[in-house]
Coordinates of C-alpha atoms in Angstrom, one line a residue:
M1 CA -6.8 10.9 -0.9
C2 CA -10.2 10.1 -0.1
G3 CA -13.0 7.3 -0.6
I4 CA -15.2 5.6 -3.7
A5 CA -18.2 3.7 -3.4
G6 CA -20.8 3.0 -6.1
Q7 CA -22.6 1.3 -8.1
L8 CA -23.0 0.1 -11.7
G9 CA -25.9 -1.1 -13.5
G10 CA -28.9 -2.0 -11.9
E11 CA -31.5 0.6 -10.0
A12 CA -30.4 0.6 -6.4
P13 CA -28.8 3.8 -5.6
A14 CA -26.3 2.2 -3.2
A15 CA -23.9 4.2 -3.2
E16 CA -25.1 7.0 -0.6
P17 CA -25.2 4.8 2.9
M18 CA -21.4 3.8 1.3
I19 CA -20.0 6.9 1.3
R20 CA -21.5 7.6 4.4
A21 CA -19.2 4.4 5.9
L22 CA -16.1 6.3 5.2
A23 CA -16.6 9.2 5.6
H24 CA -13.3 9.4 8.1
R25 CA -11.5 8.6 4.1
G26 CA -12.7 12.1 2.7
P27 CA -12.9 14.2 6.4
D28 CA -13.5 17.5 3.9
G29 CA -16.5 16.5 2.9
V30 CA -19.0 13.8 0.3
R31 CA -20.6 13.6 -2.6
V32 CA -23.6 11.8 -3.7
E33 CA -24.6 11.6 -7.7
A34 CA -27.0 9.4 -9.4
L35 CA -26.2 9.0 -13.2
A36 CA -28.2 6.6 -15.3
G37 CA -27.9 2.9 -15.1
A38 CA -24.9 3.8 -12.2
S39 CA -24.9 5.9 -8.3
L40 CA -21.1 7.1 -7.7
A41 CA -20.0 8.4 -4.2
H42 CA -17.4 10.1 -2.9
A43 CA -15.9 11.8 -0.2
R44 CA -13.1 14.2 -0.1
L45 CA -10.0 14.9 1.3
S46 CA -9.1 17.8 -0.1
I47 CA -5.1 18.0 -1.4
I48 CA -5.0 19.5 -4.9
D49 CA -7.0 22.5 -5.9
L50 CA -9.0 22.9 -2.4
E51 CA -12.3 24.7 -3.7
G52 CA -12.8 23.5 -7.8
G53 CA -10.8 19.4 -7.6
W54 CA -14.6 18.4 -6.2
Q55 CA -15.9 14.8 -6.9
P56 CA -18.1 13.4 -9.3
L57 CA -15.9 15.6 -11.9
H58 CA -17.3 15.9 -15.0
A59 CA -15.2 17.2 -18.0
A60 CA -15.5 16.2 -21.6
G61 CA -18.8 14.2 -21.8
G62 CA -17.3 12.5 -19.5
T63 CA -17.9 11.8 -15.3
V64 CA -15.1 10.2 -12.2
V65 CA -14.7 9.6 -9.0
G66 CA -11.3 8.7 -8.0
N67 CA -8.9 8.0 -4.3
G68 CA -5.9 8.6 -5.0
E69 CA -3.4 11.2 -7.2
I70 CA -1.5 11.4 -10.4
Y71 CA 0.8 12.9 -10.2
N72 CA 1.8 13.5 -14.4
Y73 CA -1.7 16.1 -14.3
L74 CA 0.5 18.3 -15.4
E75 CA 2.6 16.9 -17.7
L76 CA -0.5 15.3 -19.4
A77 CA -1.7 18.4 -19.4
R78 CA 1.1 20.3 -21.6
D79 CA 1.9 17.2 -23.0
F80 CA -1.5 17.1 -24.9
Q81 CA -1.9 20.7 -24.6
L82 CA -5.9 21.1 -23.0
G83 CA -4.9 24.5 -21.6
D84 CA -8.0 26.2 -21.8
R85 CA -10.4 23.2 -21.6
L86 CA -9.0 22.5 -18.1
A87 CA -12.3 23.9 -16.5
T88 CA -10.5 22.6 -12.5
G89 CA -6.9 21.8 -11.1
S90 CA -7.6 18.6 -10.0
D91 CA -5.3 16.4 -10.4
F92 CA -7.8 13.6 -11.8
E93 CA -9.5 16.5 -14.4
P94 CA -6.8 15.8 -17.3
L95 CA -7.1 11.9 -17.6
L96 CA -11.3 12.2 -18.8
H97 CA -9.6 14.6 -21.4
L98 CA -7.8 11.8 -22.7
Y99 CA -9.9 9.6 -22.3
A100 CA -12.0 11.4 -25.3
R101 CA -9.0 11.3 -26.8
E102 CA -8.4 8.0 -27.1
G103 CA -9.7 5.8 -24.9
E104 CA -8.9 2.7 -22.4
A105 CA -5.5 4.1 -23.7
A106 CA -5.6 7.2 -21.3
F107 CA -4.9 4.6 -18.0
D108 CA -2.0 3.4 -19.5
R109 CA -0.1 6.9 -19.1
L110 CA -0.9 7.5 -15.6
R111 CA 2.0 8.1 -12.9
G112 CA 0.4 7.9 -9.4
M113 CA -1.9 6.3 -7.1
Y114 CA -5.6 5.8 -7.9
A115 CA -8.5 3.5 -7.1
L116 CA -10.9 4.9 -9.7
C117 CA -13.9 4.4 -11.6
L118 CA -14.6 6.4 -15.2
I119 CA -17.8 6.9 -16.7
G120 CA -16.6 7.4 -20.5
P121 CA -18.7 10.2 -22.9
D122 CA -18.9 6.7 -25.2
G123 CA -20.7 5.7 -21.9
R124 CA -18.2 2.5 -21.1
A125 CA -17.9 2.6 -17.4
W126 CA -13.9 1.2 -16.4
L127 CA -13.6 0.4 -13.6
A128 CA -9.4 0.9 -12.5
R129 CA -6.0 0.3 -10.0
D130 CA -2.5 2.0 -10.2
P131 CA 0.1 -1.4 -10.5
F132 CA 1.7 -1.4 -7.0
G133 CA -1.9 -1.0 -5.4
I134 CA -1.1 1.1 -3.3
K135 CA -4.7 2.8 -4.1
P136 CA -7.6 -0.3 -2.5
L137 CA -10.3 -0.8 -4.7
Y138 CA -13.3 -3.9 -3.4
I139 CA -15.6 -5.0 -5.4
M140 CA -18.6 -7.4 -5.4
E141 CA -21.2 -8.4 -8.5
H142 CA -24.9 -8.5 -7.4
A143 CA -28.7 -8.5 -8.4
G144 CA -29.0 -4.6 -8.8
G145 CA -25.0 -5.2 -10.4
L146 CA -21.6 -4.4 -9.9
A147 CA -20.6 -2.2 -6.5
F148 CA -17.3 -0.5 -5.8
A149 CA -16.0 0.9 -2.8
S150 CA -12.7 1.8 -0.6
E151 CA -13.3 -0.2 2.1
P152 CA -15.7 -3.3 2.7
R153 CA -17.2 -1.8 5.6
A154 CA -18.8 0.3 3.4
F155 CA -20.7 -2.8 1.1
F156 CA -21.7 -4.3 5.3
A157 CA -23.6 -0.7 5.5
A158 CA -25.7 -0.2 2.8
G159 CA -26.6 -4.0 3.7
L160 CA -25.3 -5.7 0.1
M161 CA -23.4 -8.4 2.0
R162 CA -23.4 -9.7 5.0
A163 CA -20.5 -9.4 6.6
E164 CA -19.2 -13.7 6.3
L165 CA -15.7 -15.4 7.3
D166 CA -14.2 -17.1 3.7
E167 CA -12.1 -19.5 6.1
A168 CA -9.1 -20.1 4.1
A169 CA -9.1 -16.9 3.9
A170 CA -8.2 -16.8 7.7
R171 CA -6.3 -19.2 8.2
E172 CA -3.7 -17.4 5.1
L173 CA -3.7 -14.6 8.4
L174 CA -2.5 -16.7 10.7
S175 CA -0.2 -17.8 8.0
F176 CA 2.0 -15.4 6.8
N177 CA -0.4 -12.0 8.8
Y178 CA -2.4 -10.9 5.9
T179 CA -4.7 -12.5 2.7
V180 CA -2.9 -13.3 -0.4
G181 CA -4.2 -12.3 -3.5
E182 CA -7.5 -10.6 -4.4
R183 CA -9.1 -13.0 -2.7
T184 CA -10.1 -11.1 1.2
A185 CA -11.3 -12.3 5.0
F186 CA -15.2 -12.1 3.5
Q187 CA -16.9 -14.9 1.6
G188 CA -17.9 -13.0 -1.8
L189 CA -15.8 -9.7 -1.9
R190 CA -12.9 -9.3 -3.6
R191 CA -10.2 -6.4 -4.1
L192 CA -9.3 -5.1 -7.8
A193 CA -6.1 -6.2 -8.5
P194 CA -2.9 -4.0 -8.2
G195 CA -2.8 -2.2 -11.9
E196 CA -6.4 -4.0 -13.2
V197 CA -9.0 -2.4 -15.6
V198 CA -12.2 -4.0 -15.9
E199 CA -15.0 -2.8 -18.8
V200 CA -18.6 -3.4 -16.7
R201 CA -21.1 -3.8 -18.7
D202 CA -25.0 -3.5 -17.3
G203 CA -23.4 -4.2 -14.0
K204 CA -21.0 -7.5 -14.9
I205 CA -17.7 -7.7 -15.6
V206 CA -17.3 -7.6 -19.3
A207 CA -13.8 -6.9 -20.0
G208 CA -9.8 -6.2 -18.7
R209 CA -6.2 -6.2 -18.3
R210 CA -3.4 -6.3 -15.5
R211 CA -0.7 -3.4 -15.5
R212 CA 2.2 -4.5 -14.4
A213 CA 5.0 -2.7 -12.2
L214 CA 7.5 -5.2 -13.1
L215 CA 8.3 -7.1 -16.0
P216 CA 11.7 -9.2 -16.9
R217 CA 14.3 -6.9 -18.8
S218 CA 13.6 -8.0 -23.0
A219 CA 9.6 -6.4 -21.8
G220 CA 8.3 -3.7 -23.6
E221 CA 12.2 -3.1 -25.4
G222 CA 11.3 -1.8 -29.3
D223 CA 8.7 0.5 -27.6
P224 CA 9.1 4.4 -26.5
E225 CA 5.9 3.8 -23.5
G226 CA 6.1 0.2 -23.7
V227 CA 2.7 -0.3 -22.9
E228 CA 0.3 -3.6 -25.1
G229 CA -2.6 -3.0 -26.5
A230 CA -6.0 -4.2 -24.6
L231 CA -6.4 -7.9 -24.2
P232 CA -9.8 -9.9 -24.0
A233 CA -9.2 -11.7 -20.8
H234 CA -9.8 -10.1 -17.2
G235 CA -9.4 -11.1 -13.8
P236 CA -6.7 -11.7 -11.7
D237 CA -5.0 -14.6 -14.5
A238 CA -4.6 -11.9 -16.7
P239 CA -2.4 -11.3 -19.0
S240 CA 0.2 -8.6 -18.0
V241 CA 0.3 -5.2 -19.6
A242 CA 4.0 -3.4 -19.6
F243 CA 3.4 0.1 -17.6
A244 CA 7.2 1.6 -17.1
R245 CA 10.1 2.2 -20.9
P246 CA 13.1 0.6 -21.7
P247 CA 14.6 -0.6 -18.0
P248 CA 18.3 0.7 -18.4
R249 CA 20.7 -0.9 -18.7
A250 CA 23.9 -1.7 -16.2
G251 CA 26.6 1.3 -16.4
E252 CA 29.8 1.7 -14.1
E253 CA 28.8 3.0 -11.5
R254 CA 29.0 6.5 -11.5
D255 CA 26.6 6.2 -14.3
L256 CA 24.3 5.3 -11.8
I257 CA 24.3 7.0 -8.4
A258 CA 24.0 9.9 -11.2
R259 CA 20.7 8.0 -13.0
L260 CA 19.8 6.8 -9.7
D261 CA 19.7 10.2 -8.3
A262 CA 18.2 11.5 -10.8
V263 CA 15.5 9.6 -11.3
L264 CA 14.6 9.6 -7.0
E265 CA 15.0 13.3 -6.9
D266 CA 12.0 13.6 -10.2
S267 CA 10.1 11.2 -7.9
V268 CA 9.7 12.5 -4.6
R269 CA 9.3 16.2 -6.6
V270 CA 6.3 15.0 -8.1
H271 CA 5.4 13.8 -4.9
Q272 CA 5.4 16.7 -3.7
R273 CA 3.2 18.7 -5.7
S274 CA 0.1 19.6 -2.9
D275 CA -1.9 22.9 -1.9
V276 CA -1.3 21.5 1.9
P277 CA 1.1 20.9 4.5
Y278 CA 3.3 18.2 3.2
G279 CA 5.8 16.4 6.0
L280 CA 7.4 12.1 6.4
F281 CA 7.5 9.3 8.4
L282 CA 11.4 9.1 9.4
S283 CA 13.5 6.0 11.0
G284 CA 16.3 5.6 11.3
G285 CA 16.7 3.8 8.1
I286 CA 18.2 4.0 4.8
D287 CA 14.4 4.3 2.5
S288 CA 13.1 7.1 5.4
A289 CA 16.5 8.6 4.8
A290 CA 16.5 8.7 1.0
I291 CA 13.3 10.5 0.7
A292 CA 14.0 12.5 3.7
T293 CA 18.0 13.4 2.2
L294 CA 15.4 14.5 -1.3
M295 CA 12.9 16.5 0.6
A296 CA 15.9 18.5 1.4
R297 CA 17.3 19.6 -1.2
L298 CA 14.9 20.1 -2.6
N299 CA 12.7 22.1 -0.4
E300 CA 13.5 25.8 1.2
R301 CA 12.2 25.0 4.3
P302 CA 12.1 22.4 7.4
V303 CA 10.3 19.7 6.2
T304 CA 8.7 18.6 8.6
A305 CA 10.0 14.8 10.7
F306 CA 8.0 12.5 12.7
T307 CA 10.0 9.5 14.3
C308 CA 8.7 6.7 16.8
G309 CA 10.6 5.0 19.4
F310 CA 10.1 2.7 21.6
D311 CA 11.3 2.7 25.7
V312 CA 11.1 -0.8 26.3
P313 CA 14.9 -3.2 26.0
E314 CA 13.0 -5.4 23.2
A315 CA 12.3 -2.9 21.7
A316 CA 15.0 -2.0 18.0
D317 CA 14.2 2.3 19.2
E318 CA 15.3 4.1 15.2
R319 CA 15.3 7.5 17.2
A320 CA 18.7 8.1 18.0
G321 CA 19.2 7.7 13.9
A322 CA 16.4 9.2 13.2
E323 CA 17.7 12.4 15.0
R324 CA 21.7 12.1 13.6
I325 CA 19.7 11.9 10.2
A326 CA 17.4 15.0 11.1
R327 CA 20.4 17.6 11.9
A328 CA 22.1 16.8 9.3
L329 CA 19.5 17.7 6.8
D330 CA 18.0 20.6 9.2
L331 CA 14.6 18.9 9.7
D332 CA 11.7 20.5 11.2
W333 CA 11.5 17.2 14.0
R334 CA 9.5 15.8 16.2
E335 CA 8.8 12.4 18.1
T336 CA 6.5 10.1 19.5
T337 CA 7.0 7.6 21.9
F338 CA 4.8 4.0 21.9
G339 CA 4.6 1.9 24.7
E340 CA 2.5 -0.8 26.5
A341 CA -0.5 1.0 27.5
D342 CA -1.0 2.4 23.9
F343 CA -0.1 -1.2 22.3
W344 CA -3.6 -1.4 24.7
R345 CA -5.3 1.9 23.7
I346 CA -4.5 1.3 19.6
L347 CA -5.0 -2.6 19.3
P348 CA -8.9 -2.4 19.3
Q349 CA -8.6 1.2 17.0
V350 CA -6.1 -0.8 14.4
A351 CA -8.7 -3.6 14.2
W352 CA -11.4 -1.7 13.6
A353 CA -9.3 0.0 10.9
L354 CA -8.4 -2.7 9.1
D355 CA -10.7 -4.2 8.2
D356 CA -9.0 -6.0 5.5
P357 CA -7.6 -7.3 8.1
T358 CA -3.6 -7.3 7.6
A359 CA -2.0 -8.3 11.6
D360 CA 1.6 -7.3 10.9
Y361 CA 2.0 -4.9 14.1
A362 CA 4.5 -2.4 12.6
T363 CA 0.5 -1.7 11.8
L364 CA 0.7 0.0 15.7
P365 CA 3.4 2.0 15.7
T366 CA 2.1 3.2 12.4
Y367 CA -1.0 4.9 13.7
K368 CA 0.2 6.5 16.2
L369 CA 2.1 8.5 14.3
A370 CA -0.5 9.1 11.8
E371 CA -2.2 10.1 15.6
A372 CA 1.1 12.5 15.7
A373 CA 1.2 13.8 12.5
K374 CA -2.9 14.4 12.2
G375 CA -3.2 18.0 12.7
T376 CA 0.4 19.3 11.3
L377 CA 0.5 17.7 8.6
T378 CA -1.9 16.8 5.9
V379 CA 0.4 14.6 3.2
V380 CA 2.6 12.1 5.0
L381 CA 5.8 10.6 2.9
T382 CA 6.9 7.0 3.4
G383 CA 10.0 4.4 2.3
E384 CA 8.0 1.4 1.0
G385 CA 8.8 -0.2 -1.9
G386 CA 12.8 0.6 -1.3
D387 CA 13.6 -2.8 0.1
E388 CA 11.2 -5.3 -2.7
L389 CA 12.9 -2.8 -5.3
F390 CA 16.5 -2.3 -4.8
G391 CA 16.7 -6.0 -2.5
G392 CA 17.0 -4.8 0.6
Y393 CA 16.1 -8.0 2.7
G394 CA 18.2 -10.9 3.8
R395 CA 15.6 -13.5 2.6
Y396 CA 17.1 -12.0 -0.6
R397 CA 20.7 -13.1 0.1
R398 CA 19.3 -16.6 1.2
A399 CA 17.7 -16.9 -2.5
L400 CA 21.4 -16.4 -4.3
R401 CA 22.7 -18.6 -1.9
P402 CA 23.7 -21.9 -3.9
A403 CA 21.6 -24.3 -1.8
W404 CA 24.8 -26.0 -0.2
L405 CA 25.9 -23.0 2.0
G406 CA 22.0 -23.2 3.1
G407 CA 20.1 -20.4 0.0
R408 CA 16.2 -21.4 -0.3
P409 CA 13.9 -19.9 -1.9
A410 CA 12.7 -16.7 -0.4
E411 CA 8.9 -18.4 0.3
P412 CA 7.4 -17.8 4.3
R413 CA 7.8 -20.7 5.8
G414 CA 5.4 -22.7 8.5
A415 CA 2.0 -22.0 6.6
D416 CA -0.1 -25.2 5.4
A417 CA -0.2 -26.8 2.7
A418 CA -3.4 -25.1 0.9
S419 CA -2.3 -21.4 2.1
L420 CA 1.3 -21.8 1.2
E421 CA -0.4 -23.0 -2.5
S422 CA -2.6 -20.2 -2.9
W423 CA 0.4 -17.9 -2.0
R424 CA 3.0 -19.8 -4.5
R425 CA 0.4 -19.0 -6.9
A426 CA 0.4 -15.7 -6.2
A427 CA 3.7 -15.0 -5.9
K428 CA 3.9 -17.5 -9.8
A429 CA 7.0 -14.9 -11.0
P430 CA 7.1 -14.7 -15.6
P431 CA 9.8 -17.1 -17.2
G432 CA 13.1 -15.8 -17.7
L433 CA 14.3 -14.3 -14.6
T434 CA 17.1 -13.9 -11.9
Q435 CA 16.5 -16.2 -8.8
L436 CA 16.4 -12.9 -7.3
Q437 CA 13.4 -10.8 -9.6
Q438 CA 11.4 -13.7 -9.0
A439 CA 12.3 -12.9 -5.2
Q440 CA 11.3 -9.3 -5.7
W441 CA 8.3 -9.9 -7.7
A442 CA 7.2 -12.3 -4.6
D443 CA 7.2 -9.7 -2.5
I444 CA 5.8 -6.7 -5.5
A445 CA 2.4 -9.8 -6.0
T446 CA 2.0 -10.4 -2.2
W447 CA 3.1 -8.5 1.1
L448 CA 3.4 -5.6 -0.6
P449 CA -0.1 -4.4 -1.9
N450 CA -1.9 -6.7 1.0
D451 CA 0.4 -6.4 4.3
L452 CA 2.3 -3.4 3.3
L453 CA 0.0 -1.2 1.3
L454 CA -3.0 -1.7 3.4
K455 CA -1.3 -0.8 6.6
L456 CA -0.6 2.4 5.2
D457 CA -3.4 3.2 3.9
R458 CA -5.7 2.1 6.8
C459 CA -3.8 4.0 9.5
L460 CA -3.0 7.1 8.0
M461 CA -6.4 7.2 6.3
A462 CA -8.0 6.9 9.9
H463 CA -6.4 10.1 10.7
G464 CA -7.3 12.3 7.4
L465 CA -3.7 11.5 6.4
E466 CA -2.4 10.7 2.1
G467 CA 0.2 8.5 2.9
R468 CA 2.7 9.4 -0.6
T469 CA 5.4 7.0 -1.9
P470 CA 8.2 7.5 -4.2
F471 CA 9.8 4.2 -4.6
L472 CA 6.1 2.7 -5.8
D473 CA 6.9 5.2 -8.6
P474 CA 7.0 4.1 -13.0
E475 CA 10.5 5.5 -13.5
V476 CA 11.4 4.6 -9.8
A477 CA 10.4 1.6 -11.2
A478 CA 11.8 0.7 -14.4
F479 CA 15.3 2.4 -13.6
A480 CA 15.7 -0.8 -10.0
W481 CA 14.1 -3.3 -12.0
G482 CA 16.8 -3.0 -15.0
L483 CA 19.6 -3.1 -12.4
P484 CA 22.4 -6.6 -12.4
D485 CA 21.6 -7.5 -9.9
R486 CA 25.2 -6.8 -8.2
A487 CA 23.9 -3.2 -8.4
K488 CA 21.3 -4.5 -5.7
V489 CA 23.1 -7.3 -4.2
R490 CA 26.9 -7.4 -3.2
G491 CA 29.1 -8.3 -0.5
G492 CA 26.5 -9.4 2.4
Y493 CA 24.8 -6.6 1.8
G494 CA 21.1 -5.0 0.5
K495 CA 20.5 -1.7 -2.0
W496 CA 23.9 -1.7 -2.7
L497 CA 23.6 1.3 -5.3
L498 CA 20.8 3.6 -2.5
R499 CA 23.6 2.3 -0.2
K500 CA 26.7 3.5 -2.1
W501 CA 24.5 7.1 -3.2
L502 CA 23.9 7.9 0.5
E503 CA 26.8 7.4 1.6
R504 CA 27.3 11.0 -1.0
A505 CA 24.1 12.4 -0.2
C506 CA 23.9 11.6 3.2
P507 CA 26.7 10.0 5.0
A508 CA 24.7 11.0 8.6
A509 CA 22.8 7.8 7.7
S510 CA 25.6 5.3 8.0
P511 CA 24.1 3.9 5.0
W512 CA 26.6 0.6 6.0
A513 CA 25.7 -0.1 9.0
G514 CA 23.8 -3.3 9.6
K515 CA 19.5 -3.7 8.7
Q516 CA 17.7 -3.3 12.3
G517 CA 14.5 -3.9 11.8
F518 CA 11.2 -3.2 12.8
T519 CA 10.9 -4.0 15.5
V520 CA 7.6 -4.4 18.0
P521 CA 8.0 -6.0 21.6
V522 CA 4.3 -6.8 21.1
D523 CA 5.0 -10.8 23.0
A524 CA 5.8 -8.6 25.8
W525 CA 3.1 -6.7 26.4
I526 CA 1.0 -9.5 25.5
A527 CA 2.3 -12.2 27.4
P528 CA 2.0 -11.6 31.5
R529 CA -1.8 -11.6 30.0
A530 CA -1.8 -14.8 28.0
G531 CA -3.2 -16.9 31.1
D532 CA -6.9 -14.9 30.9
I533 CA -6.5 -14.2 27.3
A534 CA -6.9 -17.9 26.5
A535 CA -9.2 -19.1 28.8
R536 CA -11.2 -16.5 26.4
I537 CA -10.2 -16.4 23.4
G538 CA -12.0 -19.5 22.1
K539 CA -15.3 -18.3 22.9
V540 CA -14.8 -16.4 19.1
G541 CA -16.8 -17.6 17.0
A542 CA -14.4 -17.0 14.2
V543 CA -11.2 -18.2 16.1
R544 CA -13.5 -21.5 17.4
R545 CA -14.1 -22.4 14.0
I546 CA -10.3 -21.7 12.2
L547 CA -8.2 -23.2 15.2
G548 CA -10.7 -25.0 18.0
D549 CA -9.0 -25.9 21.4
E550 CA -5.6 -25.1 19.3
A551 CA -6.1 -21.6 19.8
A552 CA -5.9 -21.5 24.0
V553 CA -2.6 -24.0 23.5
R554 CA -1.2 -21.4 21.3
M555 CA -1.8 -18.7 23.2
R556 CA -0.9 -19.5 26.7
E557 CA 2.4 -21.6 25.1
G558 CA 3.6 -19.5 21.9
G559 CA 6.6 -17.9 21.3
P560 CA 7.3 -14.8 19.9
G561 CA 4.9 -13.9 16.6
Q562 CA 2.7 -16.8 17.5
R563 CA 0.6 -14.7 19.9
W564 CA 0.3 -10.8 19.1
P565 CA -1.9 -12.5 15.5
L566 CA -3.7 -14.7 17.6
L567 CA -4.8 -11.8 19.8
F568 CA -5.1 -9.1 16.8
F569 CA -6.9 -11.8 14.4
A570 CA -9.8 -12.1 18.2
V571 CA -10.5 -8.6 18.7
W572 CA -11.3 -8.0 14.3
A573 CA -13.7 -10.9 14.4
L574 CA -15.7 -9.7 16.9
I575 CA -16.0 -6.4 15.7
H576 CA -16.2 -6.7 12.0
L577 CA -18.2 -10.0 11.9
E578 CA -20.1 -9.4 14.9
G579 CA -20.6 -6.3 15.3
A580 CA -18.8 -4.8 18.1
E581 CA -17.6 -1.7 19.3
P582 CA -14.1 -1.7 19.7
G583 CA -13.2 -0.9 23.5
A584 CA -15.7 -3.9 24.0
A585 CA -14.4 -6.6 21.8
L586 CA -11.4 -5.6 23.5
S587 CA -12.3 -6.1 26.7
A588 CA -14.2 -10.2 25.5
V589 CA -10.7 -11.2 24.7
A590 CA -8.1 -9.7 27.1
G591 CA -10.2 -8.4 30.2
M592 CA -10.0 -5.5 30.3
E593 CA -11.1 -1.4 29.5
V594 CA -9.0 1.4 27.9

């Protein structure tokens, strides 16, 4: 995992100042190159081929800079008999050889998490992002060409744009805890959509398409690769392209469990490909327990696992469950705690790291876990995606109930009309899906890339760690999407098939216990200071523009879930819109030093 930046078209060498702003993503070194009509830069966190994997990488007449990992690079080299043509062991080099052979179709062969820029021997330049949006990529078109980077801060550091708030996005943030679709919190800057592949000529996007993470069951059947041809449209509304093989048919329970075991083991195996130490973040939940079970199976030595706990009565502390799993699997288990002092210390650091903001309070213990793991691990496997693919959330069960039993669409509540309409557009599923699949599609299109995966990327990269998500793999997705609803939700339980598998593979995980959730007692820590914060928060320009006098009222009288997003937004705005240092931003809003 690294940071990338660059400019396509024009003459201004924007990449140098851009990549310097992303040095935290690549603590092992920075390289910048000027090419004909392009400037490319890479900040490296060395994971695979520590000596030879430096980028920009040149092979087969092309050049690439990439952030992330191509997990099937060994299989691509084998299947296409690249052999002696490979000059490095980099996971990105096979892509250059494949592109030289088959052009843009090469992108459809990638299994991994990535954001990349490739310039081929044919002179065509491409930007691409993985179908789940695990790795970030931001773009802006300007008079000098098209600039791209792994984080928004790179554009401001290079003087390519000013940090101006997009007020509609800010309202989305305060409604959903994240911004929707390709819109960012900054005017004129957008995310490349998950799965988006675009061609850039003379600094302009001229064509593109989407590789969706999920498709209806009928999509792609009859095509062994599940991939359609290139499409002329581009942008967030471009047509979708399948990327996974046809999903499995429903079968007997024993057969489904066996296939689930095989597909998960295969995913964890390739996600462990690394030349540096790896481990996992372990909660007491089903998803991380599943990853831990397979890592323990695949490794001869005990796997290192980190767990964060809370020594406060208001929080759900998962350490007891995590320790039980760790003992059963003989993990090298390490725990860290999160308390009120950590909350105030870490809050401004998280706000700095999340230049593309998410107000999910789970960012706080995630940051603390990364802080604890730094120096021991470089690669961390996590359980993100298990709920979305296998039907774990309570809102999925509610979506399946008839209306007279309280069933309702799985969409956020309490948002203003404009924000809710924006969410509905981004979450709109194709026809032919079941109610459960529609709810899964909505989450995978909205909050998974713009909240959960954004949180993982920024909180780990702030400490020079790479986060990997074995559930968010094309083979796992193809299997999960093809399951009948009853294999996901049954008898009041979500993730039914995953639980059935886990009760055999790791009974210590107590797979039929109720979902505990991940609760951080932020309101209990904010409430004693709410009056002082209320008197200060309205002085923050962005808060005043969005909420006016309502901000102080919300801070004084708001219930659980209302104060934290507002406090985070105020600190974030001072840092990223007004240029305040993180500690000074917290002091201005909360009247305290850290």
